Amino acid sequence: MLVPIFAACSEDEPQGVKRLDGDALTANGEYVKWEGRYEAKGEGITLYHTATGFTVDFVGTALYVEFESTVAGGSESHYPYYNVAVDGEVIPTAAPERTFRLTGGKQRIAIVEGLAEGKHTVKCLKMSEPYDATTSVLSMETDGAFEKRDKEYDNGNFRFMVVCASGGSGYGSLAYTETDGACSRTSANSSSLHAFNYLTARMFGADVQFVAHSGWGVAYSPNKAISKVLDYSGITTSNDVSGAQTTAKWEHSAWVPDVILFNIGGNDTTKDGFDQTTYQREVVAMVQKLHTLYPNAYMVWTHTNSNAGKYAVSAMTDAGIMKEDYMQVVVIPKVGADGTEGAADHNSLLTHITTADIIADALAEKWGFTRIRENVKFEDYKEKLQIFG
């Protein structure tokens, strides 16, 4: 529903919209740019994957959003976190007031307030993973008026799609230790926005769409196979393929990536019943499927020189993928390579920053990509980290 506000001085002055809910949240992107995959469901817009969210423009001083969140097991360790950028800021933002947490149920959050009167742009992205919580946006409201989006500009922005598991979705990235296994993972110390895939896209000013989940593989285990959910809008808190397949089918033509980053496969080789031939066949099928959908997309397969990575590259070579020149392989640092770790034996932010630079350099060298901004600096985020050991 659109709720107009009327100018007091003259009937000739333009009307504005101060509240968005129901159909007006989508309205073909008239007022809201939805980030990543989403589903129009029930009262609002449902966001499953990490790095999903929205961007809006308004004239006023404040933005309020009503969310509904279903938290895995109702546990505080899974409360989902969001990061916000205002006007010229770029996510991830380090200021404490730019991060908020949702608990279960419905909540009205003051995303920003007390801004100088005028036009503002607010971007809000989910830091947490699908199994932490499913979140819906039920309404948005401002004390001024929303402005319509420039659809041509939105649709023309550079786009990175990310297919990954925990290594690329920020599992434990906001923890910091020099001692192996010093802390456990929670949603509070994890963020895809502070992990190498997002940080790489950020340097090129790209929009991002994740199809990702910690603990998942390409084909193993079968109930956590990322290749089986590429056609769906999200992964749910049930953390399995059957749950993901209850979400809406994703319209691939609605969001066409320029680059696809892969960091997937490490979980396959550790699962009971792993079969190398099956794994390699599914890697090739997944890559070829995405290449058919997005024939102009550049692809990057990242791995830590692991067996999973070597098996994948060998299979893609045998299938003729590597010689077609739309795929390149980038070897990235292993956990602990720089003497630091995040939570639960995963990369710290410091390693993620290094890794993002390696991938960005590879894109520049092979395909001539040009960064529009530098990478984040570890020192700017150090106070945000959970320090252990």
PDB file of N, CA and C in Angstrom, residues 218-220 264-271 273-287 301-322 327 329 331:
ATOM      1  N   VAL A 218      29.093 -29.087  -3.406  1.00  0.00           N
ATOM      2  CA  VAL A 218      28.534 -29.108  -4.752  1.00  0.00           C
ATOM      3  C   VAL A 218      27.498 -30.218  -4.861  1.00  0.00           C
ATOM      4  N   ALA A 219      27.849 -31.390  -4.360  1.00  0.00           N
ATOM      5  CA  ALA A 219      26.965 -32.556  -4.480  1.00  0.00           C
ATOM      6  C   ALA A 219      26.791 -33.327  -3.179  1.00  0.00           C
ATOM      7  N   TYR A 220      27.693 -33.128  -2.225  1.00  0.00           N
ATOM      8  CA  TYR A 220      27.673 -33.887  -0.970  1.00  0.00           C
ATOM      9  C   TYR A 220      27.600 -32.937   0.221  1.00  0.00           C
ATOM     10  N   ILE A 264      33.541 -23.413  -3.427  1.00  0.00           N
ATOM     11  CA  ILE A 264      32.665 -24.515  -3.041  1.00  0.00           C
ATOM     12  C   ILE A 264      33.370 -25.825  -3.355  1.00  0.00           C
ATOM     13  N   GLY A 265      33.095 -26.857  -2.564  1.00  0.00           N
ATOM     14  CA  GLY A 265      33.660 -28.174  -2.834  1.00  0.00           C
ATOM     15  C   GLY A 265      34.424 -28.762  -1.677  1.00  0.00           C
ATOM     16  N   GLY A 266      34.912 -27.894  -0.781  1.00  0.00           N
ATOM     17  CA  GLY A 266      35.684 -28.403   0.342  1.00  0.00           C
ATOM     18  C   GLY A 266      34.888 -29.291   1.264  1.00  0.00           C
ATOM     19  N   ASN A 267      33.580 -29.063   1.356  1.00  0.00           N
ATOM     20  CA  ASN A 267      32.753 -29.904   2.221  1.00  0.00           C
ATOM     21  C   ASN A 267      32.428 -31.253   1.592  1.00  0.00           C
ATOM     22  N   ASP A 268      32.482 -31.335   0.280  1.00  0.00           N
ATOM     23  CA  ASP A 268      32.149 -32.599  -0.395  1.00  0.00           C
ATOM     24  C   ASP A 268      33.080 -33.720   0.025  1.00  0.00           C
ATOM     25  N   THR A 269      34.386 -33.440  -0.023  1.00  0.00           N
ATOM     26  CA  THR A 269      35.374 -34.508   0.140  1.00  0.00           C
ATOM     27  C   THR A 269      35.405 -35.083   1.548  1.00  0.00           C
ATOM     28  N   THR A 270      34.822 -34.394   2.512  1.00  0.00           N
ATOM     29  CA  THR A 270      34.825 -34.875   3.898  1.00  0.00           C
ATOM     30  C   THR A 270      33.568 -35.670   4.261  1.00  0.00           C
ATOM     31  N   LYS A 271      32.619 -35.752   3.341  1.00  0.00           N
ATOM     32  CA  LYS A 271      31.350 -36.419   3.642  1.00  0.00           C
ATOM     33  C   LYS A 271      31.425 -37.920   3.411  1.00  0.00           C
ATOM     34  N   GLY A 273      30.516 -41.348   1.995  1.00  0.00           N
ATOM     35  CA  GLY A 273      29.981 -41.720   0.689  1.00  0.00           C
ATOM     36  C   GLY A 273      30.506 -40.876  -0.453  1.00  0.00           C
ATOM     37  N   PHE A 274      31.485 -40.017  -0.178  1.00  0.00           N
ATOM     38  CA  PHE A 274      32.040 -39.177  -1.246  1.00  0.00           C
ATOM     39  C   PHE A 274      32.593 -40.044  -2.368  1.00  0.00           C
ATOM     40  N   ASP A 275      32.217 -39.677  -3.588  1.00  0.00           N
ATOM     41  CA  ASP A 275      32.731 -40.352  -4.773  1.00  0.00           C
ATOM     42  C   ASP A 275      33.299 -39.295  -5.711  1.00  0.00           C
ATOM     43  N   GLN A 276      34.578 -39.422  -6.022  1.00  0.00           N
ATOM     44  CA  GLN A 276      35.264 -38.391  -6.814  1.00  0.00           C
ATOM     45  C   GLN A 276      34.624 -38.207  -8.186  1.00  0.00           C
ATOM     46  N   THR A 277      34.274 -39.274  -8.834  1.00  0.00           N
ATOM     47  CA  THR A 277      33.699 -39.187 -10.181  1.00  0.00           C
ATOM     48  C   THR A 277      32.373 -38.431 -10.159  1.00  0.00           C
ATOM     49  N   THR A 278      31.545 -38.755  -9.193  1.00  0.00           N
ATOM     50  CA  THR A 278      30.252 -38.064  -9.064  1.00  0.00           C
ATOM     51  C   THR A 278      30.457 -36.580  -8.786  1.00  0.00           C
ATOM     52  N   TYR A 279      31.372 -36.283  -7.867  1.00  0.00           N
ATOM     53  CA  TYR A 279      31.675 -34.890  -7.544  1.00  0.00           C
ATOM     54  C   TYR A 279      32.129 -34.131  -8.780  1.00  0.00           C
ATOM     55  N   GLN A 280      33.054 -34.692  -9.532  1.00  0.00           N
ATOM     56  CA  GLN A 280      33.571 -34.009 -10.716  1.00  0.00           C
ATOM     57  C   GLN A 280      32.483 -33.812 -11.771  1.00  0.00           C
ATOM     58  N   ARG A 281      31.636 -34.814 -11.928  1.00  0.00           N
ATOM     59  CA  ARG A 281      30.529 -34.674 -12.885  1.00  0.00           C
ATOM     60  C   ARG A 281      29.599 -33.526 -12.489  1.00  0.00           C
ATOM     61  N   GLU A 282      29.316 -33.410 -11.192  1.00  0.00           N
ATOM     62  CA  GLU A 282      28.398 -32.364 -10.727  1.00  0.00           C
ATOM     63  C   GLU A 282      29.037 -30.970 -10.794  1.00  0.00           C
ATOM     64  N   VAL A 283      30.342 -30.888 -10.584  1.00  0.00           N
ATOM     65  CA  VAL A 283      31.031 -29.602 -10.767  1.00  0.00           C
ATOM     66  C   VAL A 283      30.861 -29.125 -12.201  1.00  0.00           C
ATOM     67  N   VAL A 284      31.140 -29.987 -13.142  1.00  0.00           N
ATOM     68  CA  VAL A 284      31.027 -29.625 -14.552  1.00  0.00           C
ATOM     69  C   VAL A 284      29.587 -29.250 -14.904  1.00  0.00           C
ATOM     70  N   ALA A 285      28.630 -30.031 -14.417  1.00  0.00           N
ATOM     71  CA  ALA A 285      27.224 -29.753 -14.719  1.00  0.00           C
ATOM     72  C   ALA A 285      26.794 -28.401 -14.158  1.00  0.00           C
ATOM     73  N   MET A 286      27.243 -28.083 -12.950  1.00  0.00           N
ATOM     74  CA  MET A 286      26.881 -26.808 -12.326  1.00  0.00           C
ATOM     75  C   MET A 286      27.460 -25.631 -13.102  1.00  0.00           C
ATOM     76  N   VAL A 287      28.732 -25.731 -13.458  1.00  0.00           N
ATOM     77  CA  VAL A 287      29.384 -24.653 -14.205  1.00  0.00           C
ATOM     78  C   VAL A 287      28.742 -24.488 -15.578  1.00  0.00           C
ATOM     79  N   TRP A 301      37.046 -19.795 -10.295  1.00  0.00           N
ATOM     80  CA  TRP A 301      36.981 -20.919  -9.352  1.00  0.00           C
ATOM     81  C   TRP A 301      38.126 -20.743  -8.353  1.00  0.00           C
ATOM     82  N   THR A 302      37.805 -20.471  -7.108  1.00  0.00           N
ATOM     83  CA  THR A 302      38.827 -20.281  -6.089  1.00  0.00           C
ATOM     84  C   THR A 302      38.944 -21.525  -5.218  1.00  0.00           C
ATOM     85  N   HIS A 303      40.176 -21.816  -4.812  1.00  0.00           N
ATOM     86  CA  HIS A 303      40.392 -22.919  -3.876  1.00  0.00           C
ATOM     87  C   HIS A 303      41.751 -22.737  -3.211  1.00  0.00           C
ATOM     88  N   THR A 304      41.993 -23.482  -2.174  1.00  0.00           N
ATOM     89  CA  THR A 304      43.216 -23.324  -1.370  1.00  0.00           C
ATOM     90  C   THR A 304      44.276 -24.359  -1.733  1.00  0.00           C
ATOM     91  N   ASN A 305      44.245 -24.834  -2.954  1.00  0.00           N
ATOM     92  CA  ASN A 305      45.116 -25.933  -3.395  1.00  0.00           C
ATOM     93  C   ASN A 305      44.712 -27.250  -2.730  1.00  0.00           C
ATOM     94  N   SER A 306      43.421 -27.338  -2.413  1.00  0.00           N
ATOM     95  CA  SER A 306      42.866 -28.525  -1.764  1.00  0.00           C
ATOM     96  C   SER A 306      42.602 -29.621  -2.790  1.00  0.00           C
ATOM     97  N   ASN A 307      42.345 -30.825  -2.290  1.00  0.00           N
ATOM     98  CA  ASN A 307      41.962 -31.914  -3.203  1.00  0.00           C
ATOM     99  C   ASN A 307      40.683 -31.574  -3.944  1.00  0.00           C
ATOM    100  N   ALA A 308      39.716 -30.988  -3.223  1.00  0.00           N
ATOM    101  CA  ALA A 308      38.447 -30.625  -3.851  1.00  0.00           C
ATOM    102  C   ALA A 308      38.685 -29.668  -5.013  1.00  0.00           C
ATOM    103  N   GLY A 309      39.573 -28.699  -4.794  1.00  0.00           N
ATOM    104  CA  GLY A 309      39.879 -27.758  -5.853  1.00  0.00           C
ATOM    105  C   GLY A 309      40.574 -28.413  -7.029  1.00  0.00           C
ATOM    106  N   LYS A 310      41.529 -29.262  -6.737  1.00  0.00           N
ATOM    107  CA  LYS A 310      42.264 -29.951  -7.806  1.00  0.00           C
ATOM    108  C   LYS A 310      41.341 -30.865  -8.607  1.00  0.00           C
ATOM    109  N   TYR A 311      40.449 -31.600  -7.912  1.00  0.00           N
ATOM    110  CA  TYR A 311      39.500 -32.464  -8.624  1.00  0.00           C
ATOM    111  C   TYR A 311      38.614 -31.627  -9.548  1.00  0.00           C
ATOM    112  N   ALA A 312      38.148 -30.483  -9.045  1.00  0.00           N
ATOM    113  CA  ALA A 312      37.257 -29.634  -9.837  1.00  0.00           C
ATOM    114  C   ALA A 312      37.960 -29.101 -11.078  1.00  0.00           C
ATOM    115  N   VAL A 313      39.170 -28.616 -10.904  1.00  0.00           N
ATOM    116  CA  VAL A 313      39.907 -28.041 -12.035  1.00  0.00           C
ATOM    117  C   VAL A 313      40.222 -29.126 -13.072  1.00  0.00           C
ATOM    118  N   SER A 314      40.592 -30.295 -12.602  1.00  0.00           N
ATOM    119  CA  SER A 314      40.867 -31.402 -13.516  1.00  0.00           C
ATOM    120  C   SER A 314      39.629 -31.743 -14.336  1.00  0.00           C
ATOM    121  N   ALA A 315      38.473 -31.799 -13.674  1.00  0.00           N
ATOM    122  CA  ALA A 315      37.232 -32.140 -14.379  1.00  0.00           C
ATOM    123  C   ALA A 315      36.859 -31.046 -15.379  1.00  0.00           C
ATOM    124  N   MET A 316      37.019 -29.789 -15.004  1.00  0.00           N
ATOM    125  CA  MET A 316      36.693 -28.698 -15.925  1.00  0.00           C
ATOM    126  C   MET A 316      37.644 -28.667 -17.112  1.00  0.00           C
ATOM    127  N   THR A 317      38.891 -29.032 -16.873  1.00  0.00           N
ATOM    128  CA  THR A 317      39.860 -29.105 -17.965  1.00  0.00           C
ATOM    129  C   THR A 317      39.465 -30.198 -18.949  1.00  0.00           C
ATOM    130  N   ASP A 318      39.147 -31.389 -18.417  1.00  0.00           N
ATOM    131  CA  ASP A 318      38.760 -32.510 -19.269  1.00  0.00           C
ATOM    132  C   ASP A 318      37.484 -32.214 -20.055  1.00  0.00           C
ATOM    133  N   ALA A 319      36.593 -31.407 -19.464  1.00  0.00           N
ATOM    134  CA  ALA A 319      35.324 -31.073 -20.130  1.00  0.00           C
ATOM    135  C   ALA A 319      35.470 -29.939 -21.139  1.00  0.00           C
ATOM    136  N   GLY A 320      36.666 -29.371 -21.247  1.00  0.00           N
ATOM    137  CA  GLY A 320      36.903 -28.297 -22.199  1.00  0.00           C
ATOM    138  C   GLY A 320      36.515 -26.919 -21.713  1.00  0.00           C
ATOM    139  N   ILE A 321      36.152 -26.810 -20.447  1.00  0.00           N
ATOM    140  CA  ILE A 321      35.726 -25.520 -19.910  1.00  0.00           C
ATOM    141  C   ILE A 321      36.887 -24.536 -19.851  1.00  0.00           C
ATOM    142  N   MET A 322      38.036 -25.013 -19.401  1.00  0.00           N
ATOM    143  CA  MET A 322      39.153 -24.104 -19.183  1.00  0.00           C
ATOM    144  C   MET A 322      39.659 -23.470 -20.491  1.00  0.00           C
ATOM    145  N   MET A 327      36.486 -19.087 -17.749  1.00  0.00           N
ATOM    146  CA  MET A 327      36.780 -19.514 -16.384  1.00  0.00           C
ATOM    147  C   MET A 327      38.274 -19.347 -16.100  1.00  0.00           C
ATOM    148  N   VAL A 329      41.162 -19.934 -12.698  1.00  0.00           N
ATOM    149  CA  VAL A 329      41.362 -20.533 -11.379  1.00  0.00           C
ATOM    150  C   VAL A 329      42.280 -19.628 -10.574  1.00  0.00           C
ATOM    151  N   VAL A 331      44.185 -19.581  -6.807  1.00  0.00           N
ATOM    152  CA  VAL A 331      44.526 -20.251  -5.551  1.00  0.00           C
ATOM    153  C   VAL A 331      44.638 -19.186  -4.461  1.00  0.00           C
TER     154      VAL A 331
END
